[in-house]
Coordinates of C-alpha atoms in Angstrom, one line a residue:
Chain U
X1 CA -234.8 75.5 9.8
X2 CA -232.0 74.7 12.1
X3 CA -231.6 71.0 13.1
X4 CA -228.7 71.3 15.5
X5 CA -226.5 74.0 16.9
X6 CA -223.6 74.0 19.4
X7 CA -222.5 77.1 21.1
X8 CA -219.0 77.5 22.5
X9 CA -218.6 73.8 23.3
X10 CA -215.4 73.2 25.3
X11 CA -213.9 70.0 26.6
X12 CA -210.6 69.2 28.2
X13 CA -209.1 65.9 29.3
X14 CA -206.9 66.7 32.1
X15 CA -204.5 69.4 30.8
X16 CA -205.2 68.5 27.2
X17 CA -207.8 70.9 25.7
X18 CA -209.6 68.9 23.0
X19 CA -212.2 71.4 22.1
X20 CA -212.4 75.2 22.8
X21 CA -215.5 77.1 22.1
X22 CA -216.6 75.1 19.1
X23 CA -219.8 76.5 17.5
X24 CA -221.3 74.4 14.8
X25 CA -224.6 74.9 13.0
X26 CA -226.4 72.2 11.1
X27 CA -229.5 73.1 9.0
X28 CA -232.4 70.7 8.4
X29 CA -231.6 68.4 5.6
X30 CA -228.1 69.6 5.2
X31 CA -224.9 67.7 4.9
X32 CA -222.1 69.3 6.8
X33 CA -218.5 68.2 6.3
X34 CA -216.2 68.3 9.2
X35 CA -212.6 68.5 8.3
X36 CA -209.6 68.7 10.5
X37 CA -206.2 67.3 11.4
X38 CA -205.8 64.3 13.7
X39 CA -206.2 65.7 17.2
X40 CA -208.1 68.8 16.0
X41 CA -211.1 67.8 18.1
X42 CA -213.3 66.1 15.6
X43 CA -213.8 62.9 17.5
X44 CA -214.4 64.8 20.7
X45 CA -217.0 67.0 19.1
X46 CA -218.7 63.9 17.6
X47 CA -218.6 62.0 20.9
X48 CA -220.2 65.0 22.7
X49 CA -223.0 65.0 20.1
X50 CA -223.6 61.3 20.5
X51 CA -223.9 61.8 24.3
X52 CA -220.7 59.8 25.0
X53 CA -218.8 62.7 26.5
X54 CA -220.3 65.6 28.4
X55 CA -219.0 69.1 27.5
X56 CA -217.2 71.2 30.2
X57 CA -219.1 74.3 29.0
X58 CA -221.2 75.4 26.2
X59 CA -224.7 74.5 24.9
X60 CA -226.3 72.1 22.5
X61 CA -229.5 73.1 20.9
X62 CA -231.7 70.6 19.1
X63 CA -234.2 72.2 16.8
X64 CA -233.9 75.4 18.9
X65 CA -234.3 73.6 22.2
X66 CA -231.4 73.3 24.6
X67 CA -230.6 69.7 25.4
X68 CA -228.3 68.0 27.9
X69 CA -227.3 64.7 26.4
X70 CA -227.0 62.3 29.3
X71 CA -226.0 59.1 27.4
X72 CA -225.7 57.5 24.0
X73 CA -229.2 56.0 24.4
X74 CA -230.6 59.4 25.5
X75 CA -229.1 61.1 22.4
X76 CA -230.4 58.3 20.3
X77 CA -233.9 58.7 21.7
X78 CA -233.7 62.3 20.6
X79 CA -233.0 61.2 17.1
X80 CA -229.2 61.6 17.0
X81 CA -227.8 58.5 15.6
X82 CA -224.1 57.8 15.3
X83 CA -222.7 55.4 12.7
X84 CA -219.6 54.1 14.4
X85 CA -216.4 53.2 12.6
X86 CA -216.7 49.6 13.8
X87 CA -220.3 49.8 12.4
X88 CA -221.7 47.8 15.3
X89 CA -222.7 45.1 12.9
X90 CA -222.7 41.4 13.9
X91 CA -220.8 39.3 11.3
X92 CA -222.6 36.1 12.2
X93 CA -226.0 37.5 11.6
X94 CA -227.6 38.0 8.3
X95 CA -228.5 41.4 6.7
X96 CA -232.1 41.8 7.9
X97 CA -231.3 40.6 11.4
X98 CA -228.6 43.1 11.7
X99 CA -230.9 45.8 10.5
X100 CA -233.4 44.9 13.2
X101 CA -231.0 44.2 16.0
X102 CA -232.5 45.5 19.2
X103 CA -235.7 46.4 17.3
X104 CA -236.7 42.9 16.4
X105 CA -240.2 42.2 15.2
X106 CA -241.6 39.4 17.3
X107 CA -244.6 37.2 16.7
X108 CA -245.6 36.2 20.2
X109 CA -244.3 39.1 22.3
X110 CA -243.3 37.5 25.6
X111 CA -241.7 34.5 24.1
X112 CA -239.7 36.6 21.8
X113 CA -240.1 34.5 18.7
X114 CA -238.7 36.4 15.8
X115 CA -240.8 37.1 12.8
X116 CA -238.1 36.7 10.2
X117 CA -240.3 36.9 7.1
X118 CA -241.7 40.3 8.1
X119 CA -238.3 41.7 9.2
X120 CA -236.9 40.4 5.9
X121 CA -239.6 42.0 3.7
X122 CA -239.4 45.3 5.6
X123 CA -235.6 45.4 5.4
X124 CA -235.9 44.7 1.7
X125 CA -238.4 47.4 1.2
X126 CA -236.3 49.9 3.1
X127 CA -233.1 49.0 1.3
X128 CA -234.8 49.2 -2.1
X129 CA -236.2 52.6 -1.2
X130 CA -232.7 53.8 -0.3
X131 CA -231.4 52.0 -3.4
X132 CA -228.8 50.1 -1.4
X133 CA -227.9 47.1 -3.5
X134 CA -227.2 43.9 -1.5
X135 CA -226.9 40.6 -3.4
X136 CA -229.0 38.8 -0.8
X137 CA -230.6 39.7 2.5
X138 CA -229.9 36.2 3.7
X139 CA -226.1 36.2 3.6
X140 CA -224.1 36.8 6.8
X141 CA -222.8 40.4 7.1
X142 CA -219.2 39.0 7.0
X143 CA -219.8 38.0 3.3
X144 CA -220.4 41.6 2.2
X145 CA -217.9 44.2 1.1
X146 CA -216.8 47.2 3.3
X147 CA -219.0 49.6 1.3
X148 CA -222.0 47.4 1.5
X149 CA -221.6 47.0 5.3
X150 CA -221.3 50.7 5.8
X151 CA -224.3 51.2 3.6
X152 CA -226.3 48.8 5.8
X153 CA -225.1 50.5 9.0
X154 CA -226.2 53.9 7.6
X155 CA -229.5 52.4 6.3
X156 CA -230.1 50.9 9.8
X157 CA -229.6 54.3 11.4
X158 CA -232.0 56.1 9.0
X159 CA -234.5 53.3 9.5
X160 CA -234.5 53.8 13.2
X161 CA -236.1 57.3 12.7
X162 CA -232.8 59.2 12.9
X163 CA -233.2 62.9 12.5
X164 CA -229.5 63.6 12.7
X165 CA -226.8 61.2 11.4
X166 CA -223.3 61.4 12.6
X167 CA -220.9 59.6 10.2
X168 CA -217.4 59.1 11.4
X169 CA -215.1 58.7 8.5
X170 CA -217.6 56.6 6.5
X171 CA -215.2 56.0 3.6
X172 CA -212.0 55.3 5.7
X173 CA -209.9 52.5 4.2
X174 CA -212.3 52.1 1.3
X175 CA -211.6 52.0 -2.4
X176 CA -213.1 54.4 -4.9
X177 CA -215.8 52.0 -6.0
X178 CA -216.8 51.2 -2.4
X179 CA -216.7 54.8 -1.4
X180 CA -219.1 55.6 -4.2
X181 CA -221.8 53.3 -2.6
X182 CA -221.7 55.5 0.5
X183 CA -221.4 58.8 -1.2
X184 CA -224.4 58.0 -3.4
X185 CA -226.3 57.0 -0.4
X186 CA -225.5 60.3 1.4
X187 CA -226.5 62.2 -1.7
X188 CA -229.9 60.4 -1.9
X189 CA -230.5 61.1 1.8
X190 CA -229.8 64.7 1.1
X191 CA -232.2 64.8 -1.8
X192 CA -234.9 63.4 0.4
X193 CA -234.1 66.1 3.0
X194 CA -235.5 64.1 6.0
X195 CA -232.2 63.7 7.9
X196 CA -229.4 66.1 8.5
X197 CA -225.9 64.7 8.4
X198 CA -222.5 65.5 9.8
X199 CA -219.7 63.7 8.0
X200 CA -216.2 63.6 9.4
X201 CA -213.8 63.0 6.6
X202 CA -210.3 63.3 5.4
X203 CA -210.8 63.2 1.7
X204 CA -211.5 66.7 0.3
X205 CA -212.7 65.5 -3.1
X206 CA -215.4 63.4 -1.4
X207 CA -216.4 66.3 0.9
X208 CA -216.9 68.6 -2.1
X209 CA -218.9 65.9 -3.8
X210 CA -221.6 65.5 -1.2
X211 CA -221.5 68.3 1.4
X212 CA -223.5 71.5 1.4
X213 CA -221.2 73.2 3.8
X214 CA -217.7 72.7 5.2
X215 CA -216.3 73.4 8.6
X216 CA -212.7 73.2 9.3
X217 CA -211.7 72.3 12.9
X218 CA -208.3 73.5 13.9
X219 CA -206.9 73.2 17.5
X220 CA -210.3 72.7 18.9
X221 CA -211.9 75.6 17.2
X222 CA -214.0 76.0 14.1
X223 CA -211.6 78.1 12.0
X224 CA -213.5 78.1 8.7
X225 CA -217.1 77.8 7.8
X226 CA -218.3 78.2 4.3
X227 CA -220.8 76.8 1.8
X228 CA -219.1 74.3 -0.5
X229 CA -220.0 76.3 -3.5
X230 CA -218.2 79.4 -2.1
X231 CA -214.9 77.7 -1.5
X232 CA -212.5 75.4 -3.3
X233 CA -210.2 72.5 -2.7
X234 CA -207.3 75.0 -3.2
X235 CA -208.5 77.3 -0.5
X236 CA -209.0 74.5 2.0
X237 CA -205.6 73.1 1.1
X238 CA -204.0 76.5 1.6
X239 CA -205.7 76.9 5.1
X240 CA -204.4 73.5 6.2
X241 CA -200.9 74.1 4.8
X242 CA -200.8 77.5 6.6
X243 CA -201.7 75.8 9.8
X244 CA -199.0 73.2 9.2
X245 CA -196.3 75.9 8.5
X246 CA -197.3 77.8 11.6
X247 CA -197.1 74.7 13.7
X248 CA -193.7 73.9 12.2
X249 CA -192.4 77.4 13.0
X250 CA -193.7 77.1 16.6
X251 CA -191.8 73.8 16.9
X252 CA -188.5 75.1 15.4
X253 CA -188.6 78.4 17.5
X254 CA -188.9 76.6 20.8
Chain I
X1 CA -236.8 26.6 9.6
X2 CA -233.4 25.2 8.9
X3 CA -231.6 23.5 11.6
X4 CA -228.7 25.8 12.2
X5 CA -227.6 29.4 12.1
X6 CA -230.0 31.9 10.6
X7 CA -232.9 30.5 8.7
X8 CA -232.7 30.2 5.0
X9 CA -235.5 32.0 3.3
X10 CA -236.9 30.1 0.4
X11 CA -238.3 32.8 -1.8
X12 CA -234.9 34.4 -2.3
X13 CA -233.4 31.7 -4.4
X14 CA -236.2 29.5 -5.6
X15 CA -236.2 31.3 -8.9
X16 CA -233.0 30.0 -10.3
X17 CA -232.9 26.4 -8.9
X18 CA -235.3 23.8 -8.0
X19 CA -236.6 23.2 -4.5
X20 CA -235.0 19.8 -4.2
X21 CA -231.6 21.0 -5.3
X22 CA -231.9 23.9 -2.9
X23 CA -232.9 21.6 -0.1
X24 CA -229.9 19.4 -0.9
X25 CA -227.7 22.4 -1.0
X26 CA -228.8 23.6 2.4
X27 CA -228.1 20.2 3.9
X28 CA -224.6 20.1 2.4
X29 CA -224.0 23.7 3.6
X30 CA -225.4 23.1 7.1
X31 CA -222.9 22.9 9.9
X32 CA -224.4 19.7 11.4
X33 CA -224.0 17.6 8.3
X34 CA -220.4 16.5 8.9
X35 CA -221.0 15.4 12.5
X36 CA -224.1 13.5 11.6
X37 CA -222.2 11.8 8.8
X38 CA -219.4 11.0 11.3
X39 CA -221.9 9.4 13.7
X40 CA -223.4 7.2 10.9
X41 CA -220.0 6.1 9.5
X42 CA -218.7 5.3 13.0
X43 CA -221.8 3.3 13.8
X44 CA -221.5 1.3 10.6
X45 CA -217.9 0.7 11.3
X46 CA -218.4 -0.6 14.9
X47 CA -221.4 -2.7 13.8
X48 CA -219.1 -4.4 11.3
X49 CA -216.3 -5.1 13.8
X50 CA -218.5 -5.9 16.9
X51 CA -222.0 -7.2 16.0
X52 CA -223.2 -6.5 19.5
X53 CA -223.0 -2.8 18.8
X54 CA -226.7 -2.6 17.7
X55 CA -227.9 -5.0 20.3
X56 CA -230.7 -3.5 22.5
X57 CA -228.7 -3.4 25.7
X58 CA -225.8 -1.7 24.0
X59 CA -228.0 0.9 22.3
X60 CA -229.6 1.6 25.7
X61 CA -226.2 2.1 27.2
X62 CA -225.1 4.4 24.5
X63 CA -228.4 6.3 24.8
X64 CA -227.8 7.0 28.5
X65 CA -224.2 8.1 27.9
X66 CA -225.0 10.4 25.0
X67 CA -228.1 11.8 26.5
X68 CA -226.5 13.1 29.7
X69 CA -223.6 14.6 27.8
X70 CA -225.9 16.2 25.2
X71 CA -228.1 17.9 27.8
X72 CA -225.0 19.5 29.5
X73 CA -223.6 20.3 26.0
X74 CA -226.8 22.3 25.1
X75 CA -226.1 24.7 28.0
X76 CA -222.4 24.8 27.3
X77 CA -223.1 25.8 23.7
X78 CA -225.1 28.8 24.8
X79 CA -222.3 29.9 27.0
X80 CA -219.7 29.3 24.3
X81 CA -221.6 31.3 21.7
X82 CA -221.5 34.2 24.2
X83 CA -217.7 33.9 24.0
X84 CA -217.4 32.5 27.5
X85 CA -216.9 29.0 28.9
X86 CA -218.4 27.2 31.9
X87 CA -216.0 24.8 33.6
X88 CA -218.1 24.3 36.7
X89 CA -221.1 22.6 35.1
X90 CA -219.8 19.1 35.9
X91 CA -219.7 20.0 39.6
X92 CA -223.2 21.4 39.4
X93 CA -224.2 18.0 37.9
X94 CA -222.9 16.4 41.1
X95 CA -224.3 19.0 43.5
X96 CA -227.9 19.2 42.3
X97 CA -229.0 15.7 43.2
X98 CA -227.6 16.2 46.7
X99 CA -229.6 19.4 47.1
X100 CA -232.7 17.5 45.9
X101 CA -231.9 14.6 48.3
X102 CA -231.5 16.8 51.4
X103 CA -234.5 18.9 50.5
X104 CA -236.6 15.8 50.2
X105 CA -235.2 14.4 53.5
X106 CA -236.2 17.8 55.1
X107 CA -239.8 16.9 54.2
X108 CA -240.8 18.3 50.8
X109 CA -242.1 16.1 48.0
X110 CA -239.7 15.0 45.3
X111 CA -240.9 17.4 42.6
X112 CA -240.5 20.4 44.9
X113 CA -237.1 19.1 46.1
X114 CA -236.1 18.9 42.4
X115 CA -237.3 22.5 41.8
X116 CA -235.3 23.7 44.8
X117 CA -232.2 21.9 43.4
X118 CA -232.7 23.4 40.0
X119 CA -233.2 26.9 41.4
X120 CA -230.1 26.7 43.6
X121 CA -228.1 25.4 40.6
X122 CA -229.3 28.4 38.6
X123 CA -228.0 30.5 41.4
X124 CA -224.5 29.0 40.7
X125 CA -224.9 30.2 37.1
X126 CA -226.0 33.6 38.4
X127 CA -222.8 33.8 40.5
X128 CA -220.6 32.6 37.6
X129 CA -222.2 35.2 35.3
X130 CA -222.2 38.2 37.7
X131 CA -218.5 37.6 38.6
X132 CA -217.6 37.3 35.0
X133 CA -219.6 40.3 33.8
X134 CA -219.5 42.7 36.6
X135 CA -216.0 42.0 38.0
X136 CA -214.7 41.4 34.5
X137 CA -212.9 38.3 35.5
X138 CA -212.4 35.9 32.5
X139 CA -215.0 33.1 32.7
X140 CA -212.3 30.5 32.5
X141 CA -211.0 31.7 35.9
X142 CA -214.4 32.4 37.4
X143 CA -215.7 28.9 36.6
X144 CA -212.4 27.3 37.5
X145 CA -212.8 28.6 41.0
X146 CA -216.4 27.7 41.3
X147 CA -215.5 24.3 40.0
X148 CA -213.3 23.7 43.1
X149 CA -215.7 25.6 45.4
X150 CA -218.7 23.5 44.4
X151 CA -216.7 20.2 44.5
X152 CA -215.6 21.0 48.0
X153 CA -219.1 22.0 49.0
X154 CA -220.6 18.8 47.6
X155 CA -218.0 16.6 49.4
X156 CA -218.6 18.5 52.6
X157 CA -222.4 18.2 52.7
X158 CA -222.3 14.6 51.7
X159 CA -219.4 13.6 53.9
X160 CA -217.9 12.0 50.8
X161 CA -220.5 9.2 50.8
X162 CA -223.1 8.3 48.2
X163 CA -226.7 8.4 49.1
X164 CA -229.8 6.6 47.7
X165 CA -232.7 8.8 46.5
X166 CA -235.3 5.9 46.7
X167 CA -237.7 7.9 44.6
X168 CA -241.2 6.6 43.6
X169 CA -241.0 4.4 40.5
X170 CA -243.2 6.5 38.3
X171 CA -241.2 9.6 39.0
X172 CA -237.9 7.8 38.5
X173 CA -239.2 6.4 35.2
X174 CA -240.3 9.7 34.0
X175 CA -236.9 11.2 34.8
X176 CA -234.6 8.8 33.3
X177 CA -234.6 5.3 34.6
X178 CA -236.1 4.4 31.4
X179 CA -233.5 4.8 28.7
X180 CA -236.0 6.1 26.2
X181 CA -237.2 8.8 28.6
X182 CA -233.7 10.1 29.1
X183 CA -233.1 10.1 25.3
X184 CA -236.4 11.9 24.8
X185 CA -235.4 14.5 27.4
X186 CA -232.1 15.1 25.6
X187 CA -233.6 15.4 22.1
X188 CA -236.4 17.6 23.4
X189 CA -234.0 19.9 25.2
X190 CA -231.7 20.1 22.1
X191 CA -234.7 21.0 19.9
X192 CA -236.0 23.6 22.3
X193 CA -232.6 25.2 22.7
X194 CA -231.9 25.1 19.0
X195 CA -235.2 26.9 18.5
X196 CA -234.3 29.5 21.1
X197 CA -230.9 30.0 19.4
X198 CA -232.1 30.5 15.9
X199 CA -235.6 31.8 16.2
X200 CA -235.9 34.0 19.3
X201 CA -234.6 37.3 20.3
X202 CA -232.7 35.7 23.2
X203 CA -230.8 33.5 20.8
X204 CA -230.1 36.4 18.3
X205 CA -228.8 38.5 21.1
X206 CA -226.6 35.6 22.4
X207 CA -225.0 35.4 18.9
X208 CA -224.7 39.1 18.8
X209 CA -223.0 39.2 22.2
X210 CA -220.4 36.6 21.2
X211 CA -220.0 37.9 17.6
X212 CA -219.3 41.5 18.4
X213 CA -219.8 42.4 22.1
X214 CA -218.9 46.1 21.6
X215 CA -221.0 46.6 18.6
X216 CA -224.0 44.8 20.1
X217 CA -223.7 47.0 23.2
X218 CA -223.5 50.1 21.0
X219 CA -226.8 49.1 19.4
X220 CA -228.3 48.6 22.8
X221 CA -228.1 44.8 23.4
X222 CA -227.7 44.2 27.1
X223 CA -224.8 41.9 26.7
X224 CA -224.1 41.5 30.4
X225 CA -227.6 40.2 31.0
X226 CA -227.4 37.8 28.0
X227 CA -224.2 36.3 29.4
X228 CA -225.5 36.0 32.9
X229 CA -228.7 34.4 31.6
X230 CA -226.8 31.8 29.6
X231 CA -224.6 30.9 32.5
X232 CA -227.8 30.3 34.5
X233 CA -229.2 28.1 31.7
X234 CA -226.0 26.1 31.5
X235 CA -226.0 25.4 35.3
X236 CA -229.7 24.6 35.1
X237 CA -229.1 22.0 32.4
X238 CA -226.1 20.6 34.2
X239 CA -228.2 20.2 37.3
X240 CA -231.1 18.6 35.3
X241 CA -228.7 16.1 33.8
X242 CA -227.3 15.3 37.2
X243 CA -230.8 14.7 38.6
X244 CA -231.7 12.4 35.6
X245 CA -228.6 10.4 36.2
X246 CA -229.3 10.2 39.9
X247 CA -232.7 8.7 39.3
X248 CA -231.3 6.3 36.7
X249 CA -228.4 5.0 38.7
X250 CA -230.4 5.0 41.9
X251 CA -227.5 6.4 43.8
X252 CA -226.1 9.9 44.3
X253 CA -222.4 10.0 44.2
X254 CA -220.5 13.2 45.2
X255 CA -217.7 12.3 42.8
X256 CA -220.0 11.8 39.8
X257 CA -219.7 13.9 36.7
X258 CA -217.0 16.4 37.5
X259 CA -214.4 17.6 35.0
X260 CA -214.8 14.5 32.8
X261 CA -218.4 15.1 31.9
X262 CA -217.7 18.9 31.6
X263 CA -214.9 18.2 29.1
X264 CA -217.0 15.7 27.3
X265 CA -219.8 18.3 26.9
X266 CA -217.3 20.9 25.6
X267 CA -215.9 18.3 23.3
X268 CA -219.3 17.5 22.0
X269 CA -220.1 21.2 21.4
X270 CA -216.8 21.8 19.6
X271 CA -216.8 18.7 17.4
X272 CA -220.5 19.5 16.7
X273 CA -219.5 22.8 15.1
X274 CA -219.5 25.4 17.9
X275 CA -216.7 27.9 17.9
X276 CA -214.7 28.5 21.1
X277 CA -214.3 32.1 20.0
X278 CA -218.0 32.8 20.3
X279 CA -220.6 34.1 17.9
X280 CA -221.4 30.8 16.3
X281 CA -222.7 27.4 17.4
X282 CA -225.3 24.7 17.0
X283 CA -227.0 22.7 19.7
X284 CA -228.2 20.0 17.3
X285 CA -224.6 19.7 16.3
X286 CA -223.6 19.2 20.0
X287 CA -226.3 16.5 20.4
X288 CA -224.7 14.6 17.5
X289 CA -221.2 15.4 18.9
X290 CA -222.3 13.7 22.1
X291 CA -223.5 10.7 20.0
X292 CA -220.2 10.5 18.2
X293 CA -218.3 10.5 21.5
X294 CA -220.6 7.9 22.9
X295 CA -220.2 5.7 19.8
X296 CA -216.5 6.0 20.0
X297 CA -216.3 5.2 23.6
X298 CA -218.8 2.4 23.4
X299 CA -217.5 1.0 20.2
X300 CA -213.9 0.8 21.4
X301 CA -215.0 -0.9 24.6
X302 CA -216.9 -3.5 22.6
X303 CA -214.0 -4.0 20.3
X304 CA -211.9 -4.7 23.4
X305 CA -209.7 -1.7 23.2
X306 CA -208.4 -0.9 26.7
X307 CA -209.4 2.3 28.5
X308 CA -205.8 3.6 28.2
X309 CA -205.8 3.2 24.5
X310 CA -209.3 4.6 24.3
X311 CA -208.2 8.0 25.7
X312 CA -205.4 8.2 23.1
X313 CA -207.8 7.4 20.3
X314 CA -210.4 9.8 21.7
X315 CA -207.8 12.6 21.7
X316 CA -206.9 11.9 18.1
X317 CA -210.5 11.5 17.1
X318 CA -211.3 15.0 18.5
X319 CA -208.4 16.5 16.6
X320 CA -209.3 14.7 13.3
X321 CA -213.0 15.8 13.6
X322 CA -211.9 19.3 14.3
X323 CA -209.6 19.3 11.3
X324 CA -212.3 18.0 9.0
X325 CA -214.8 20.5 10.4
X326 CA -212.5 23.5 9.9
X327 CA -211.9 22.3 6.3
X328 CA -215.6 21.9 5.7
X329 CA -216.5 25.3 7.1
X330 CA -213.9 26.9 4.8
X331 CA -215.4 25.1 1.9
X332 CA -218.8 26.3 3.0
X333 CA -217.5 29.8 3.3
X334 CA -216.0 29.6 -0.2
X335 CA -219.2 28.2 -1.6
X336 CA -221.0 31.3 -0.4
X337 CA -223.0 29.5 2.2
X338 CA -224.3 31.2 5.3

């Protein structure tokens, strides 16, 4: 079954064409890797899917139904959950309060008194189920490592009934050990098959590790779409190097 | 519930150390400890140099001074945690009793007049908040201009002369003539606001707004509303402190409070452990911050230090307390505290 599809999405900012006729297809439970050079249109595509930008033309279909994403909260209400690079975590709050931020469990509704013990046990249950290892749920988020923080951000999104997760460079600026936390988490989510995931990434090795399919975005278009098992790092590298050479030639000829 | 920050859950760590040790640990780690210690040490010092320090009249004096500052500081802490600052609260302190006085003179009973004054003061906070949030003017500038505006307004409506409220004795006693009642008000307000800060959604969103405004907004926290609401709370508490003092002194002075009391409130908040950068603060800490300032002021007066010297010492004292606090919070961070 198809979770999300875009048809010929285009977006221009003034005279800069960021995206031209990008068509992406995401199957239910699939992990799709989105590769591309800086400025290839990855962020624009992601921001359209989160409802932050509106496309100039083209369609977005969610489980076969065409949708017009009006805002980030609209997209979120439809189950499209972005995990931002800044993670939207509050350093000063502890782990479970971050997980429940804006979805707090309250004891006496109108007074808004927080039910910390219930939030804590639910967060613990959820993190254990996702096998995210955090030394303590009571520590401030600032005390955790980059990988742990990212894992909590992802877990929070999944927890909020996300159907489609959009991960923007989840392992950027992370060491191998830290990246492994996230890659393991993505793999487990894939095994469960409840959410479909689009991962924007630079690191080919990681993409091959976790993704079912790979799309290459070049100059605002999807230039390559293949199952991970049908391609190789060599082939992808060749495609990107070719693009680079072509770009070099264009520059030197003018 | 622990006093500050996020509550410490017991079941997490009871397994490896005893409850008593854990309790002790949480006290040492808690942000308020250093300021409470400072208050105790200073009191002992002044008692030893000036035996009148713990005399009844002096304690009453000290109570009045600290209570007023602590009430204003409670509101200021909420604004500071949002990452903003309210410089106008000292002027609201002076304005509110006048609104009450004129409303009463217009014929409404004192309690209603007081409600009108509190409501109008909250409107000042609303204006501060809306200008800061919607026009995106830094709150320092916004509240600096409302500081002058309100000061001028109070002087204009009063003609620059003090007035006498002549409130019924029972009412005046309830609202602050009695030193004990004013101290009870201050402590009650500090406890209620500390509870709001650490145990309610409003408090959690306030911390989130100051800690990571963009992130909080991305998750859906209405950061603008939170800021405006806290500006209103701050003005409201400033007004309430002004009204308490008006009843106590029995005279309403257009030049009362002002920047001095505002700076004292901010100083109490900061030496109590609230960060000016937002995201972190404690109202109980600010309460004890106000006590420390009161003890310093009062103690030096009793010891015969002149007012000029006092300001120099106060300036140094704030620096030293801040230095110690920063050191201690680094120690706490290294020790894996909250």
